[in-house]
Short mmCIF file of C-alpha atoms in Angstrom, two decimals:
data_model
loop_
_atom_site.label_atom_id
_atom_site.label_comp_id
_atom_site.label_asym_id
_atom_site.label_seq_id
_atom_site.Cartn_x
_atom_site.Cartn_y
_atom_site.Cartn_z
CA MET A 1 86.26 101.70 104.88
CA ASN A 2 89.27 101.91 103.08
CA THR A 3 89.20 104.89 100.49
CA ARG A 4 92.68 104.43 99.22
CA LEU A 5 92.61 104.54 95.41
CA PRO A 6 94.01 101.55 93.57
CA SER A 7 96.35 103.46 91.55
CA ALA A 8 98.08 105.30 94.53
CA LYS A 9 100.86 102.81 95.06
CA PRO A 10 104.44 103.57 92.97
CA LEU A 11 105.20 100.93 90.81
CA LYS A 12 109.07 100.54 91.37
CA ARG A 13 111.75 101.95 92.78
CA PRO A 14 114.88 103.16 90.82
CA THR A 15 117.96 101.18 91.35
CA GLN A 16 120.19 102.19 88.27
CA GLN A 17 121.91 105.74 88.46
CA ARG A 18 120.02 106.90 84.97
CA ALA A 19 116.80 105.73 86.50
CA LYS A 20 117.43 107.69 90.06
CA VAL A 21 118.30 111.00 87.99
CA THR A 22 115.05 110.59 86.10
CA VAL A 23 112.82 109.79 88.97
CA GLN A 24 114.61 112.72 90.60
CA ALA A 25 113.80 115.17 87.80
CA ILE A 26 109.89 113.82 88.07
CA PHE A 27 110.01 114.79 91.84
CA ASP A 28 111.99 118.19 91.24
CA SER A 29 109.05 118.97 88.21
CA TYR A 30 106.26 117.66 90.57
CA VAL A 31 107.31 119.97 93.38
CA ARG A 32 107.67 122.99 90.63
CA ILE A 33 104.21 122.47 89.26
CA TRP A 34 102.35 122.12 92.63
CA GLN A 35 104.10 125.17 93.83
CA ARG A 36 103.08 127.35 90.69
CA ASP A 37 99.59 125.84 89.93
CA GLY A 38 98.58 123.65 93.07
CA TRP A 39 97.41 120.07 93.68
CA SER A 40 93.82 120.53 91.27
CA ARG A 41 96.02 121.44 88.00
CA LEU A 42 98.83 118.99 88.71
CA THR A 43 98.82 116.23 86.01
CA THR A 44 101.11 113.34 85.35
CA ARG A 45 101.43 114.96 81.40
CA ALA A 46 102.42 118.22 82.73
CA VAL A 47 105.12 116.62 85.61
CA ALA A 48 106.38 114.60 82.28
CA LEU A 49 106.72 117.63 79.93
CA GLU A 50 108.66 119.79 82.42
CA ALA A 51 110.63 117.01 83.57
CA GLY A 52 111.49 115.95 79.88
CA VAL A 53 110.65 112.64 80.05
CA ALA A 54 108.30 110.73 78.21
CA ILE A 55 104.80 109.95 79.75
CA GLY A 56 105.30 106.18 79.42
CA THR A 57 108.76 106.59 81.38
CA LEU A 58 106.89 108.30 84.03
CA TYR A 59 103.93 105.47 84.23
CA ASP A 60 106.75 102.95 84.48
CA TYR A 61 107.06 104.36 88.20
CA PHE A 62 103.55 106.30 88.73
CA PRO A 63 100.80 105.13 87.41
CA SER A 64 98.63 108.33 88.63
CA LYS A 65 99.32 111.60 90.14
CA HIS A 66 98.38 110.13 93.56
CA ALA A 67 100.91 107.11 93.00
CA LEU A 68 103.13 110.26 92.20
CA HIS A 69 102.31 111.98 95.12
CA SER A 70 102.97 108.75 97.39
CA GLY A 71 106.37 108.27 96.23
CA TYR A 72 107.18 111.64 96.54
CA VAL A 73 106.29 111.13 100.25
CA ARG A 74 108.14 108.13 100.67
CA TYR A 75 111.04 110.26 99.22
CA CYS A 76 110.87 112.94 101.88
CA VAL A 77 110.80 110.43 104.60
CA GLU A 78 113.82 108.70 103.21
CA GLN A 79 115.62 112.01 102.88
CA LEU A 80 114.89 112.87 106.40
CA LEU A 81 116.39 109.60 107.64
CA GLU A 82 119.22 110.05 105.47
CA THR A 83 119.65 113.57 106.99
CA ILE A 84 119.42 112.55 110.55
CA ASP A 85 121.83 109.84 110.13
CA ALA A 86 124.40 112.20 108.63
CA GLN A 87 124.21 115.37 110.97
CA ALA A 88 123.40 113.49 114.15
CA VAL A 89 124.48 109.82 113.89
CA ALA A 90 127.39 109.55 111.82
CA PRO A 91 129.67 112.52 113.21
CA THR A 92 132.14 110.83 115.88
CA ALA A 93 133.14 114.07 117.62
CA LEU A 94 129.87 115.64 118.88
CA ALA A 95 128.52 116.02 121.86
CA TRP A 96 125.18 114.78 122.75
CA PRO A 97 123.51 117.74 123.08
CA GLU A 98 124.24 118.96 119.58
CA ARG A 99 123.30 115.56 118.48
CA ILE A 100 120.08 115.77 119.88
CA ARG A 101 119.53 119.69 118.71
CA ARG A 102 120.11 118.33 115.28
CA LEU A 103 117.79 115.48 115.39
CA VAL A 104 114.77 117.69 116.44
CA ARG A 105 115.51 120.31 114.02
CA ALA A 106 115.28 117.80 111.29
CA LEU A 107 111.96 116.22 112.73
CA ALA A 108 110.84 119.54 113.41
CA GLY A 109 111.27 120.36 109.56
CA VAL A 110 113.15 123.62 109.75
CA GLU A 111 116.26 122.21 108.03
CA PRO A 112 116.51 124.18 104.41
CA GLN A 113 118.28 121.39 102.90
CA LEU A 114 115.23 118.92 103.28
CA PRO A 115 112.79 118.25 100.55
CA TRP A 116 109.99 120.64 100.35
CA PHE A 117 106.51 119.51 101.73
CA HIS A 118 103.32 121.57 101.54
CA PRO A 119 100.75 121.33 104.20
CA ASP A 120 97.75 120.55 101.99
CA MET A 121 99.71 117.02 101.30
CA LEU A 122 98.34 116.03 104.60
CA GLU A 123 94.59 116.01 103.32
CA LEU A 124 95.87 113.61 100.73
CA GLU A 125 97.19 110.86 103.20
CA THR A 126 94.10 108.97 103.47
CA LEU A 127 93.94 108.45 99.85
CA VAL A 128 97.49 107.12 99.45
CA ALA A 129 98.77 105.74 102.61
CA GLU A 130 97.23 102.34 104.43
CA PRO A 131 97.63 102.77 108.20
CA LYS A 132 100.40 100.20 108.04
CA HIS A 133 102.34 102.51 106.11
CA GLN A 134 101.81 105.13 108.47
CA ARG A 135 102.93 102.89 111.33
CA ARG A 136 105.97 101.72 109.48
CA VAL A 137 107.09 105.50 108.98
CA TYR A 138 106.39 106.11 112.92
CA GLU A 139 108.59 103.37 113.81
CA ASP A 140 111.38 104.33 111.28
CA LEU A 141 111.41 107.54 112.50
CA LEU A 142 111.46 106.34 116.46
CA GLY A 143 114.17 104.56 115.18
CA ALA A 144 116.08 107.46 114.25
CA TRP A 145 116.02 108.59 118.00
CA GLN A 146 117.39 105.08 118.85
CA ARG A 147 120.10 105.59 116.53
CA VAL A 148 120.93 108.90 117.60
CA ILE A 149 121.31 107.67 121.62
CA ASP A 150 123.00 104.58 120.74
CA VAL A 151 125.89 106.83 119.30
CA ALA A 152 125.86 109.43 122.29
CA THR A 153 127.83 107.45 124.57
CA ASP A 154 128.33 110.87 126.58
CA LEU A 155 124.86 111.15 127.78
CA PRO A 156 124.32 111.45 131.47
CA ALA A 157 121.68 108.71 131.45
CA ARG A 158 120.49 106.60 129.11
CA PRO A 159 116.84 107.26 128.31
CA SER A 160 114.02 104.29 128.66
CA PRO A 161 112.25 103.32 125.35
CA ALA A 162 109.01 105.16 126.94
CA THR A 163 110.62 108.48 127.22
CA LEU A 164 112.14 108.16 123.52
CA GLU A 165 108.78 107.37 122.06
CA ALA A 166 107.23 110.30 124.43
CA LEU A 167 110.18 112.70 122.90
CA HIS A 168 109.10 111.60 119.67
CA LEU A 169 105.54 111.79 119.55
CA SER A 170 105.96 115.35 120.79
CA VAL A 171 108.15 116.05 118.14
CA TRP A 172 106.71 114.45 115.09
CA GLY A 173 103.17 115.03 116.33
CA GLY A 174 103.72 118.78 117.17
CA ARG A 175 105.13 119.36 113.44
CA ARG A 176 102.18 117.59 112.03
CA TYR A 177 99.80 119.45 113.71
CA ALA A 178 101.74 122.98 112.94
CA MET A 179 101.38 122.25 109.85
CA LEU A 180 97.80 121.28 109.73
CA VAL A 181 96.91 124.76 111.01
CA GLN A 182 99.98 126.32 108.84
CA LEU A 183 101.56 127.89 111.80
CA GLU A 184 103.48 130.86 110.25
CA ALA A 185 107.32 130.15 110.04
CA ASP A 186 108.72 132.39 112.55
CA ARG A 187 106.26 130.74 114.95
CA THR A 188 107.21 127.25 113.79
CA GLN A 189 110.75 128.27 114.69
CA ALA A 190 110.20 129.29 117.63
CA TRP A 191 108.13 126.10 118.72
CA ALA A 192 111.10 124.04 117.07
CA SER A 193 113.74 125.73 119.43
CA CYS A 194 111.32 125.06 122.85
CA MET A 195 111.14 121.53 121.73
CA GLU A 196 115.06 121.28 121.57
CA GLN A 197 115.59 122.64 124.72
CA LEU A 198 112.69 120.35 126.24
CA CYS A 199 114.30 117.44 124.78
CA LEU A 200 117.60 118.21 126.08
CA ASP A 201 116.39 118.95 129.78
CA ARG A 202 114.72 115.67 129.64
CA LEU A 203 117.75 113.66 128.41
CA ALA A 204 119.79 115.55 130.75
CA GLY A 205 118.80 113.39 133.84
CA PRO A 206 115.83 111.45 135.37
CA VAL A 207 113.07 113.49 136.31
CA ALA A 208 112.62 113.77 140.06
CA PRO A 209 110.07 112.10 141.69
CA VAL A 210 106.47 113.84 142.49
#
């Protein structure tokens, strides 16, 4: 049964610079109120007031707080993809191990410049995202792996699509599970470091047959 709320979809994306600044202010206020008061006490009116925008302006983009949350999650994913492209794809003089480290650290959520994300947000996924949306995010992030591999021309060997998907599942699935159990920051950092090394070891060359 689909339990997604009818008003949980953002209405439009900002295209003009002024609109982008407005939506960013709304997201920043959303984060501050969540951190201060929690999801249950967060309202669209409070977000609009803190952001300094009219409630009607907020409703032009987000008709409910669930739609605002959906828009914020989409923003988080887009920022993650932009970070990967900027740090692990775009640099030209970068050895392949450093590209992989940057990719894994971004996907593991341990890069400080990424947008704030609370573990409780995972509980809202079934209310704001359909399976096709989950699949789209999955494919977009898997595509980031491929972009990194494509520019890593100094790789010892080209990994198969199955290998890339296995690594992606290991990192992204591990991050989500660490968030679900609210793993402490130091243990999350230790896990991310282990994942970096595991990915590097696997990409260093073919696995010997058993």
